[in-house]
CSV table of C-alpha atoms in Angstrom, one decimal:
chain,number,residue,atom,x,y,z
A,257,MET,CA,1.7,-26.0,-83.6
A,258,SER,CA,5.2,-26.1,-82.3
A,259,THR,CA,7.0,-22.8,-82.0
A,260,LEU,CA,10.4,-24.3,-82.6
A,261,SER,CA,11.4,-26.9,-85.2
A,262,LEU,CA,15.0,-27.6,-85.8
A,263,ARG,CA,16.5,-30.0,-88.3
A,264,LEU,CA,19.2,-32.3,-87.0
A,265,GLY,CA,22.2,-33.7,-88.8
A,266,ARG,CA,21.7,-37.2,-90.0
A,267,ASP,CA,22.9,-39.8,-87.5
A,268,PRO,CA,21.5,-43.3,-88.3
A,269,SER,CA,22.5,-44.6,-84.9
A,270,ARG,CA,19.9,-42.4,-83.3
A,271,ARG,CA,17.0,-44.0,-85.1
A,272,PRO,CA,15.0,-46.6,-83.2
A,273,THR,CA,14.9,-50.1,-84.6
A,274,GLY,CA,12.0,-52.6,-84.5
A,275,PRO,CA,8.3,-51.9,-83.9
A,276,LEU,CA,7.6,-49.4,-81.2
A,277,PRO,CA,4.3,-48.6,-79.4
A,278,SER,CA,2.8,-45.1,-80.0
A,279,LEU,CA,3.8,-42.4,-77.5
A,280,THR,CA,0.8,-41.8,-75.3
A,281,ARG,CA,-0.1,-39.5,-72.3
A,282,ARG,CA,0.2,-42.6,-70.1
A,283,ALA,CA,3.7,-43.3,-71.4
A,284,LEU,CA,4.7,-39.7,-70.7
A,285,HIS,CA,3.5,-40.1,-67.1
A,286,GLN,CA,5.4,-43.4,-66.7
A,287,GLN,CA,8.6,-41.7,-68.1
A,288,ASN,CA,8.1,-38.8,-65.6
A,289,ARG,CA,7.8,-41.3,-62.7
A,290,ARG,CA,10.9,-43.3,-63.9
A,291,PHE,CA,13.1,-40.1,-64.3
A,292,ARG,CA,11.9,-38.2,-61.2
A,293,GLY,CA,14.8,-37.2,-59.1
A,294,THR,CA,17.4,-37.8,-61.9
A,295,GLY,CA,17.2,-34.5,-63.8
A,296,GLY,CA,15.3,-36.2,-66.6
A,297,VAL,CA,12.1,-34.3,-66.0
A,298,SER,CA,11.2,-30.7,-66.9
A,299,ALA,CA,10.9,-29.4,-63.3
A,300,GLU,CA,14.4,-30.6,-62.5
A,301,ASN,CA,16.3,-29.4,-65.6
A,302,GLN,CA,14.7,-26.1,-66.5
A,303,ALA,CA,17.3,-24.2,-64.5
A,304,TYR,CA,20.0,-25.7,-66.8
A,305,GLY,CA,18.4,-24.3,-69.9
A,306,PHE,CA,16.4,-27.4,-71.0
A,307,ALA,CA,12.9,-27.1,-72.5
A,308,PRO,CA,10.6,-30.1,-73.0
A,309,ALA,CA,10.6,-31.2,-76.6
A,310,PHE,CA,10.0,-34.1,-79.0
A,311,LEU,CA,12.2,-35.5,-81.7
A,312,ASP,CA,10.6,-37.0,-84.8
A,313,THR,CA,13.2,-39.6,-85.6
A,314,GLN,CA,11.9,-40.0,-89.1
A,315,THR,CA,12.4,-36.4,-90.2
A,316,GLU,CA,15.0,-35.5,-87.5
A,317,VAL,CA,12.9,-32.4,-86.6
A,318,ILE,CA,12.7,-31.2,-83.0
A,319,HIS,CA,9.3,-29.9,-81.9
A,320,ARG,CA,9.2,-27.8,-78.7
A,321,ALA,CA,6.4,-28.9,-76.4
A,322,CYS,CA,3.5,-26.5,-76.7
A,323,PHE,CA,0.0,-25.9,-75.5
A,324,ALA,CA,-2.7,-26.5,-78.2
A,325,ASP,CA,-2.7,-22.7,-78.9
A,326,GLY,CA,1.0,-22.8,-79.7
A,327,ARG,CA,2.4,-21.2,-76.5
A,328,PRO,CA,5.5,-23.0,-75.2
A,329,ALA,CA,4.6,-25.5,-72.5
A,330,PRO,CA,6.7,-26.0,-69.3
A,331,MET,CA,6.1,-29.8,-69.6
A,332,HIS,CA,5.6,-32.4,-72.3
A,333,LEU,CA,2.2,-32.1,-73.9
A,334,LEU,CA,1.0,-33.9,-76.9
A,335,GLU,CA,-1.7,-31.3,-77.9
A,336,GLY,CA,0.8,-28.8,-79.5
A,337,LEU,CA,2.4,-31.3,-81.9
A,338,PRO,CA,1.8,-31.1,-85.7
A,339,PRO,CA,-1.3,-33.0,-86.8
A,340,ALA,CA,0.8,-35.3,-89.0
A,341,LEU,CA,2.3,-36.8,-85.8
A,342,VAL,CA,-1.0,-37.6,-84.2
A,343,VAL,CA,-2.3,-41.1,-84.4
A,344,ALA,CA,-5.2,-41.0,-81.9
A,345,ARG,CA,-7.6,-38.5,-80.2
A,346,ASP,CA,-10.1,-38.9,-77.5
A,347,ALA,CA,-13.9,-38.2,-77.9
A,348,ALA,CA,-13.2,-34.5,-77.1
A,349,GLY,CA,-10.6,-34.3,-79.8
A,350,ARG,CA,-7.6,-34.1,-77.5
A,351,VAL,CA,-4.4,-35.9,-78.6
A,352,ILE,CA,-3.9,-39.1,-76.8
A,353,ALA,CA,-1.2,-40.8,-78.9
A,354,ILE,CA,1.5,-39.8,-81.4
A,355,GLN,CA,3.6,-41.7,-83.8
A,356,ALA,CA,5.9,-44.3,-82.3
A,357,THR,CA,8.9,-42.7,-84.0
A,358,VAL,CA,8.6,-39.6,-81.8
A,359,LEU,CA,10.8,-39.4,-78.7
A,360,ALA,CA,10.1,-37.2,-75.6
A,361,GLY,CA,13.1,-35.4,-74.4
A,362,PHE,CA,14.5,-31.8,-74.2
A,363,VAL,CA,16.0,-29.1,-76.3
A,364,ARG,CA,18.9,-27.0,-75.0
A,365,GLY,CA,20.1,-24.4,-77.6
A,366,ASP,CA,19.6,-26.2,-80.9
A,367,ARG,CA,20.4,-29.7,-79.6
A,368,PHE,CA,18.0,-32.5,-78.6
A,369,TYR,CA,18.7,-34.5,-75.4
A,370,THR,CA,17.0,-37.7,-74.5
A,371,ARG,CA,15.8,-37.9,-70.9
A,372,GLU,CA,18.9,-40.0,-70.1
A,373,GLN,CA,21.2,-37.4,-71.7
A,374,ALA,CA,19.5,-34.5,-69.8
A,375,ALA,CA,19.8,-36.4,-66.5
A,376,ALA,CA,23.5,-37.1,-67.1
A,377,PHE,CA,24.0,-33.4,-67.9
A,378,VAL,CA,22.3,-32.3,-64.7
A,379,ARG,CA,24.4,-34.8,-62.6
A,380,HIS,CA,27.7,-33.4,-63.9
């Protein structure tokens, strides 16, 4: 279970539109490859106070990335998210996909940053 859940103010412009694929481990790896070297990955923005997190765009709640046992994780992991967000598990019971309305990004203080926003922060 996440150790940090913050409610955001309502901002309809932040909600995704149209059908989205579920967020999977593979998608997280692809995002890491895409943002490597930009400040949009955990290893590159931790020194700036960012922690890996997920934003549930339906509830506007931020979930800090955690290990399955609830300890904060230094990278994006699906295992520590609330069961209500999980849409698929593998044969061993590990989370392999979460709801499509959940975005991977970062939390700094009480604010959620997308990977793009975190990269822009690190650049400046």
